[in-house]
Coordinates of C-alpha atoms in Angstrom, one line a residue:
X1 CA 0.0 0.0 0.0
X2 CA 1.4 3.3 -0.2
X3 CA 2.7 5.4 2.8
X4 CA 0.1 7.6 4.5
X5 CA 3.3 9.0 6.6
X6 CA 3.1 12.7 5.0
X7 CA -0.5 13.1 5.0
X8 CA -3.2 12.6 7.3
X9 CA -5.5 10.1 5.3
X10 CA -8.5 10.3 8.0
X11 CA -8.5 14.7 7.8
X12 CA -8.7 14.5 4.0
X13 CA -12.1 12.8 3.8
X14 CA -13.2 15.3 1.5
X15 CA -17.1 14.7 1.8
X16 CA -19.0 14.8 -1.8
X17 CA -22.5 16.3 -2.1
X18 CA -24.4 14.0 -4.6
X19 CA -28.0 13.9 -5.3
X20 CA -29.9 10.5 -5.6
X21 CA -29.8 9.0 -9.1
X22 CA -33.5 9.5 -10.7
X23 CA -32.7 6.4 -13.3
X24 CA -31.1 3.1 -12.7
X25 CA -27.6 3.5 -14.0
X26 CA -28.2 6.7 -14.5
X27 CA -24.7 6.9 -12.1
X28 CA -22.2 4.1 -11.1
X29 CA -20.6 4.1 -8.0
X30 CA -17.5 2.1 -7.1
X31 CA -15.3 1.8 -4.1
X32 CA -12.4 0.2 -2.8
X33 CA -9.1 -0.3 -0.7
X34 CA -5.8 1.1 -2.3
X35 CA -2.4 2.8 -1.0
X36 CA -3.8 2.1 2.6
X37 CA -6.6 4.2 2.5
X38 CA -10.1 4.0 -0.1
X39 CA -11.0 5.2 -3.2
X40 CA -14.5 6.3 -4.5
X41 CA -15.8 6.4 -7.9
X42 CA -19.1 8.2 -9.3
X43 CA -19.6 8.1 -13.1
X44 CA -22.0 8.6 -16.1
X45 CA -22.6 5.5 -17.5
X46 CA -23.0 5.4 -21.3
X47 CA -24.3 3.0 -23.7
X48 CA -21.3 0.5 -24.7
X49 CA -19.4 1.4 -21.0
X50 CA -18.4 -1.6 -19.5
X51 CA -20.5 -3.3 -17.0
X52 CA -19.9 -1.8 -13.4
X53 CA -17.8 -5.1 -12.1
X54 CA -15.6 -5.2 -15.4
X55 CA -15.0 -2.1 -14.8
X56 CA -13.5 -1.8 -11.4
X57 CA -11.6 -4.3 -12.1
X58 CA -9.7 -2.0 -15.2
X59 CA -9.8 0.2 -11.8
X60 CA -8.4 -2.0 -9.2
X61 CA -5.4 -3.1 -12.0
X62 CA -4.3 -0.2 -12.5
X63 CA -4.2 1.1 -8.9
X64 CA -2.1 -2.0 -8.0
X65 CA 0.5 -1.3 -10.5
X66 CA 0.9 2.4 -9.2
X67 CA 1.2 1.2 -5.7
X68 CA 4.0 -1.7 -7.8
X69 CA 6.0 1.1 -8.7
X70 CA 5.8 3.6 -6.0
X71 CA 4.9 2.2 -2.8
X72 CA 7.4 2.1 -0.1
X73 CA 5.8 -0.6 1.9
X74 CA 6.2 -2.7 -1.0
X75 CA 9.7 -3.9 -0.9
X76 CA 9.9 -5.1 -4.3
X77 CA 8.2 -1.9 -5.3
X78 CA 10.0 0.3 -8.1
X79 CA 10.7 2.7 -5.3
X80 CA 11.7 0.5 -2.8
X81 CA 14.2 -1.2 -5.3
X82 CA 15.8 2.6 -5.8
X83 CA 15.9 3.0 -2.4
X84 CA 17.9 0.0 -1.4
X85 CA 20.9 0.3 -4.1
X86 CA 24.3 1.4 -3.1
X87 CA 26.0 4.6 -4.4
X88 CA 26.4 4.5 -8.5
X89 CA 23.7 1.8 -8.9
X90 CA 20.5 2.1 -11.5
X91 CA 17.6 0.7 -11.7
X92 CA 15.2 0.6 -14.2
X93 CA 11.8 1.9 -13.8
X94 CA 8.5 2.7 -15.6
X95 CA 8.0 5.9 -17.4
X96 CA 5.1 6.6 -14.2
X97 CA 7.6 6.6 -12.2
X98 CA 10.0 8.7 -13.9
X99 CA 7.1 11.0 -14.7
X100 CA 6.0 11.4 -10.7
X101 CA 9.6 12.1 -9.7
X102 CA 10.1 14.6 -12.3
X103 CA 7.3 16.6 -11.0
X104 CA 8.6 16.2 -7.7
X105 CA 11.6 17.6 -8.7
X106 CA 9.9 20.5 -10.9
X107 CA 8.0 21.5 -7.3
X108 CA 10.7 21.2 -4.9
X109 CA 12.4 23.9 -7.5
X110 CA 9.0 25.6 -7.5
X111 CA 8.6 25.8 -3.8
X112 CA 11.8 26.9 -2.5
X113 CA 12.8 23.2 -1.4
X114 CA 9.1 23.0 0.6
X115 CA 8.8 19.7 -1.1
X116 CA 11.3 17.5 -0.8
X117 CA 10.4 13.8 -1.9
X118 CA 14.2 13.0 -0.5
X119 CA 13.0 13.4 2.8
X120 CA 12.2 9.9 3.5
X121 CA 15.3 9.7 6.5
X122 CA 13.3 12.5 8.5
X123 CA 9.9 11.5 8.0
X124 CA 11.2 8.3 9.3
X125 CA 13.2 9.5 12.3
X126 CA 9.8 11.4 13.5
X127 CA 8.4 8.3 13.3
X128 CA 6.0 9.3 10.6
X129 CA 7.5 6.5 7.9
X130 CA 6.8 3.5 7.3
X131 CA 9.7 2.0 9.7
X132 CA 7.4 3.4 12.7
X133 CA 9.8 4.1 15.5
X134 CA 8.4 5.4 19.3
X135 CA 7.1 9.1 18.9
X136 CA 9.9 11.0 20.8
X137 CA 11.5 13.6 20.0
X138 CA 15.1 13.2 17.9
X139 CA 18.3 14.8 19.1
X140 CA 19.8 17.7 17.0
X141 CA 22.6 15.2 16.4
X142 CA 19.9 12.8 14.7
X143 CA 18.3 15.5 12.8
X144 CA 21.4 17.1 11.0
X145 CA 22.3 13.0 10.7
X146 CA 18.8 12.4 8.9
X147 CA 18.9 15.8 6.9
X148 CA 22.7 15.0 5.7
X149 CA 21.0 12.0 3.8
X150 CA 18.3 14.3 1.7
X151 CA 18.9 16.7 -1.5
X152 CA 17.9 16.5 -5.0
X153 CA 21.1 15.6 -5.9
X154 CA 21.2 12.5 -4.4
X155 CA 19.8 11.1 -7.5
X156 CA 19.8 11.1 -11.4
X157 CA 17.1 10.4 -13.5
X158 CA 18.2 8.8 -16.9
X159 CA 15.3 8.5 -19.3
X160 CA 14.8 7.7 -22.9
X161 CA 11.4 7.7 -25.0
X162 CA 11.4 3.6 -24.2
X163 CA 12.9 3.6 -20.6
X164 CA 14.1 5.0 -17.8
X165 CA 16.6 4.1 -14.8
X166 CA 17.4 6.0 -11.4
X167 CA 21.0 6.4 -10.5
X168 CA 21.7 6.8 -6.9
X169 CA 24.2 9.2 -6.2
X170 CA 24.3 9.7 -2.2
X171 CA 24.4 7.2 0.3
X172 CA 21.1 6.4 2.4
X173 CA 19.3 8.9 -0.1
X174 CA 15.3 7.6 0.0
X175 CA 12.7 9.1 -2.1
X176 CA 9.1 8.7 -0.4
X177 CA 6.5 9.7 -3.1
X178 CA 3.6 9.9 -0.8
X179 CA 2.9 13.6 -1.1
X180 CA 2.3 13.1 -5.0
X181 CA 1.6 9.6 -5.7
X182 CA -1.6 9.4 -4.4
X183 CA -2.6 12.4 -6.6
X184 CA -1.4 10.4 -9.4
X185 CA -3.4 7.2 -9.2
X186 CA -6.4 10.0 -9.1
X187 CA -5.2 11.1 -12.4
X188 CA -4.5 7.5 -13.4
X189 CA -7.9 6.3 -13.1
X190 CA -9.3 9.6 -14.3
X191 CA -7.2 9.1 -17.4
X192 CA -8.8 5.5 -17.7
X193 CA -12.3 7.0 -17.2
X194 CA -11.3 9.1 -20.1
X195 CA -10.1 6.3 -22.6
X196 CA -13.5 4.6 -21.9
X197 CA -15.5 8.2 -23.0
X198 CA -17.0 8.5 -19.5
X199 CA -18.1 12.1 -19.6
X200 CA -18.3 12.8 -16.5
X201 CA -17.4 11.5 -13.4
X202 CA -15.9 12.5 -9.6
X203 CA -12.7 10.0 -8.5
X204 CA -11.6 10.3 -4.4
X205 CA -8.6 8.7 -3.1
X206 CA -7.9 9.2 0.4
X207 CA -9.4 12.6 0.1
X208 CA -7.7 13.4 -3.2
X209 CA -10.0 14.3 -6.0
X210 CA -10.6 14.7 -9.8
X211 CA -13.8 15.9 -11.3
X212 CA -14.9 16.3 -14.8
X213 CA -17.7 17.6 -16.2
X214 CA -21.3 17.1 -14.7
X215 CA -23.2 14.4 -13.6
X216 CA -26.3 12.9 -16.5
X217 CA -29.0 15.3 -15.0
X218 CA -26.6 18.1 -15.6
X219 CA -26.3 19.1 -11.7
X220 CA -22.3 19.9 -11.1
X221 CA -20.3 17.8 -9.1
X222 CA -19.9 19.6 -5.7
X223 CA -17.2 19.0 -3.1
X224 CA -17.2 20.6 0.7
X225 CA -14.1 21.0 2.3
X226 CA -13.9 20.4 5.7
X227 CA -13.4 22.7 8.6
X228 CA -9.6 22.1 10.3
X229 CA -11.1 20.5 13.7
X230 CA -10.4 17.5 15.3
X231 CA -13.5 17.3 17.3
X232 CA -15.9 16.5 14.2
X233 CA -16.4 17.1 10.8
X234 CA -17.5 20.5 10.2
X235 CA -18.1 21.9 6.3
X236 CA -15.8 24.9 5.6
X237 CA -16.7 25.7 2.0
X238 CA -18.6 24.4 -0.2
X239 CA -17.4 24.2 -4.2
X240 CA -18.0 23.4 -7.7
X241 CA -14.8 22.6 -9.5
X242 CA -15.8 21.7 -12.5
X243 CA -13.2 19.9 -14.7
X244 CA -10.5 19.8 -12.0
X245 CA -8.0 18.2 -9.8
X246 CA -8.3 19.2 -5.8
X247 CA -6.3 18.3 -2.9
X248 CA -6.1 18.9 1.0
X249 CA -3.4 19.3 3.0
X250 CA -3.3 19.7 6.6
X251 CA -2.4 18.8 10.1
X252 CA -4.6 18.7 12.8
X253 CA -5.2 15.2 13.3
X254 CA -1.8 13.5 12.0
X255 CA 0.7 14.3 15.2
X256 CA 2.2 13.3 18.3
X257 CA 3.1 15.1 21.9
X258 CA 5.8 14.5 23.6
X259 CA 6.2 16.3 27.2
X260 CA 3.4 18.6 26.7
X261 CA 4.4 19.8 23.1
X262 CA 3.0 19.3 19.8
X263 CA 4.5 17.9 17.2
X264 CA 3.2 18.2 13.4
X265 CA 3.5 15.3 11.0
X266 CA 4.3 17.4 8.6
X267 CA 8.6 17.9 8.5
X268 CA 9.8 21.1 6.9
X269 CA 13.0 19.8 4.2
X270 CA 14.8 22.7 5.2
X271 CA 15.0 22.8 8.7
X272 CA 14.4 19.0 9.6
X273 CA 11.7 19.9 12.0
X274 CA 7.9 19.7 12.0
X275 CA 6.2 23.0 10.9
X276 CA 5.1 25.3 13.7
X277 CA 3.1 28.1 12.2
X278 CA -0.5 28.3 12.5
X279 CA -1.8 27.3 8.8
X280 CA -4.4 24.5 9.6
X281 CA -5.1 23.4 6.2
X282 CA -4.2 23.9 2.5
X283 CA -6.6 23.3 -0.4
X284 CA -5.5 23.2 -3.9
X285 CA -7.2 23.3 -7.5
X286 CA -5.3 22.4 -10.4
X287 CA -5.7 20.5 -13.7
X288 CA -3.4 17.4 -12.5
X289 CA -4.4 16.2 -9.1
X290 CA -0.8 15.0 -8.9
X291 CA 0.2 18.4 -8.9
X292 CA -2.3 19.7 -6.4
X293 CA -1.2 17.1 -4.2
X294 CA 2.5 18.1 -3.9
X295 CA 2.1 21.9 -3.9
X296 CA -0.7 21.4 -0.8
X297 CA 1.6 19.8 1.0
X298 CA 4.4 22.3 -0.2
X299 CA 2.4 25.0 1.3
X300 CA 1.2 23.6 4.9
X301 CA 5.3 24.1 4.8
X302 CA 5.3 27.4 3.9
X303 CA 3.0 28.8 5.9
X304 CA 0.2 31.4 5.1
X305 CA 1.9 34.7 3.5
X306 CA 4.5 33.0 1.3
X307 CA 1.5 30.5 -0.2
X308 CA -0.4 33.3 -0.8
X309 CA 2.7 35.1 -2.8
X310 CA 3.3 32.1 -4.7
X311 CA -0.2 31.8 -5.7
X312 CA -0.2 35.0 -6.9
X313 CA 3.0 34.7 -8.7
X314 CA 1.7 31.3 -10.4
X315 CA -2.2 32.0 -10.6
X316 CA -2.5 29.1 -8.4
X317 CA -6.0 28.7 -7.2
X318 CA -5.5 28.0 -3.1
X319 CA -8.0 27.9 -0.2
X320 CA -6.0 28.7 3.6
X321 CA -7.5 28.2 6.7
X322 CA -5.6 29.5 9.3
X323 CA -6.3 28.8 13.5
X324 CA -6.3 31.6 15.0
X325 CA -7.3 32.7 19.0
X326 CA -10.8 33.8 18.0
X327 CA -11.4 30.6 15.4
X328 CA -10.0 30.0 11.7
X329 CA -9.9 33.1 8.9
X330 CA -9.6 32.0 5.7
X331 CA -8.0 32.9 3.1
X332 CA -8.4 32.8 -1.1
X333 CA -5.9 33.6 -3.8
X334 CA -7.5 35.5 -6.6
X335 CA -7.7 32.5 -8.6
X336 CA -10.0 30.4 -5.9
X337 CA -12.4 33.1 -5.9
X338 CA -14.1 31.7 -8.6
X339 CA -15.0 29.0 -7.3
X340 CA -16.3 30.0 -4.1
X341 CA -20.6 29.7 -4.0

């Protein structure tokens, strides 16, 4: 399954409004298990679509192979391959995974280093990883240890139009996908969804989402974003996305305390520490849910003011909801507001 370490899967439970179908088939609904959290499909059927079972099996396939080449629980995993070599080894891999950690690296550039899909050593060291340690807190001496063993150039990719390999080019360098690959086996399926002319449909994993066009009665697919609380469930906003890709990052629920102090799931790359500002959550619109999903988590690193500049300076559509003393304020880049009911 793929690592929930970097986000919290429970917190983004995105809840979809759907109305009842008037006609049978009118919409098929599918669910499942994948990358250790669920997935749930609503789409138009069509005449000539392929029965509901069939299907999700198509489905299922192809959210098996994603977790085959980028799951770090899977040993023999693509990923997990990578990460075992020695210094000046390659491996081959698919052109998925080449194409995840390329965007990985694009972002990291993008963000100022807020995502790092090196950081694998820390996340594990917090105990966040998927070698689970006891949740206390490392000593500086363990942090600048963990931190020596990230960077982008700990690895090369080496790609052709037929292949590609990863050389590994620092010792104890692990890439941990999780902030991205779950936004890609949203854009995976949507993809397959696509090939089978579905016109429109709404695809959830773990809270990630990509919507396309309207449901059969014409009514748009709506999504509500949840309030930052960990007491409940709570709607924050309410939106209609149209074609889109969304994702939620935040993290109130994903942590642990250790002598009265809080301590975020969520590691800033730069310093080797969990965030401390008070950004509760990060929502992000954007074609690719892939894409969405990296620069959400990106930005729960930032913080507030710098998110807000870089939206700005990349017409980045983002939703911030900040805890504050008297509640949350949130906040909209100018390219969210049109979305906003």
């Amino acid at each position: 399954m793929m690592t929930p370490s970097l986000k919290n899967l429970s917190l983004l439970a995105l809840i979809w409004l759907l109305s009842a179908c008037s006609q049978p088939n009118e919409v098929i609904a599918l669910s499942g298990n994948t990358m250790g959290t669920t997935y749930n499909i609503k789409l138009n059927a069509h005449e000539g679509l392929l029965e509901a079972k069939a299907l999700q099996a198509e489905i299922d396939l192809a959210l098996e192979q994603v977790n085959d080449q980028m799951s770090t629980y899977r040993k023999t995993s693509e990923l997990s391959q990578f990460n075992q070599l020695s210094v000046g080894e390659t491996v081959q891999v698919s052109s998925d995974t080449i194409k995840v950690i390329a965007e990985g690296k694009r972002l990291h550039e993008l963000t100022s280093g807020a995502l790092d899909i090196t950081l694998g050593p820390l996340v594990n060291l917090w105990g966040f990883g998927p070698d689970k340690k006891p949740l206390t807190v490392p000593t500086v001496e363990e942090i600048a240890a963990a931190k020596a063993k990230t960077g982008m150039d700990g690895f090369a990719i080496q790609a052709t139009e037929s292949q590609g390999a990863l050389l590994k080019q620092k010792d104890g360098i692990y890439v941990d996908l999780s902030a991205i690959a779950k936004g890609f086996g949203v854009d995976k399926i949507a993809s397959l969804l696509d090939q089978h002319q579905v016109s429109g449909y709404l695809v959830e994993i773990g809270g990630e989402l990509r919507v396309k066009g309207s449901k059969n009665d014409s009514s748009p697919w709506r999504i509500a974003i949840e309030q930052p609380t960990t007491d409940g469930r709570e709607i924050q906003q309410v939106i209609a996305p149209g074609t889109m890709g969304l994702a939620t990052s935040g993290d109130y629920r994903n942590y642990f305390e250790d002598e009265g102090q809080r301590f975020s799931h969520l590691i800033d790359p730069r310093t080797g520490m969990p965030i401390k500002h008070t950004l509760a959550s990060v929502t992000v619109l954007h074609p690719e849910c892939m894409t969405a999903d990296g620069l959400a988590t990106a930005m729960m690193v930032l913080g507030t003011q710098a998110s807000l500049a870089l939206a700005k300076e990349q017409n980045l559509a983002i939703m911030l909801i900040e805890k504050q003393q008297q509640g949350f304020q949130v906040f909209y880049s100018e390219a969210f507001k049109a979305y906003v009911n």
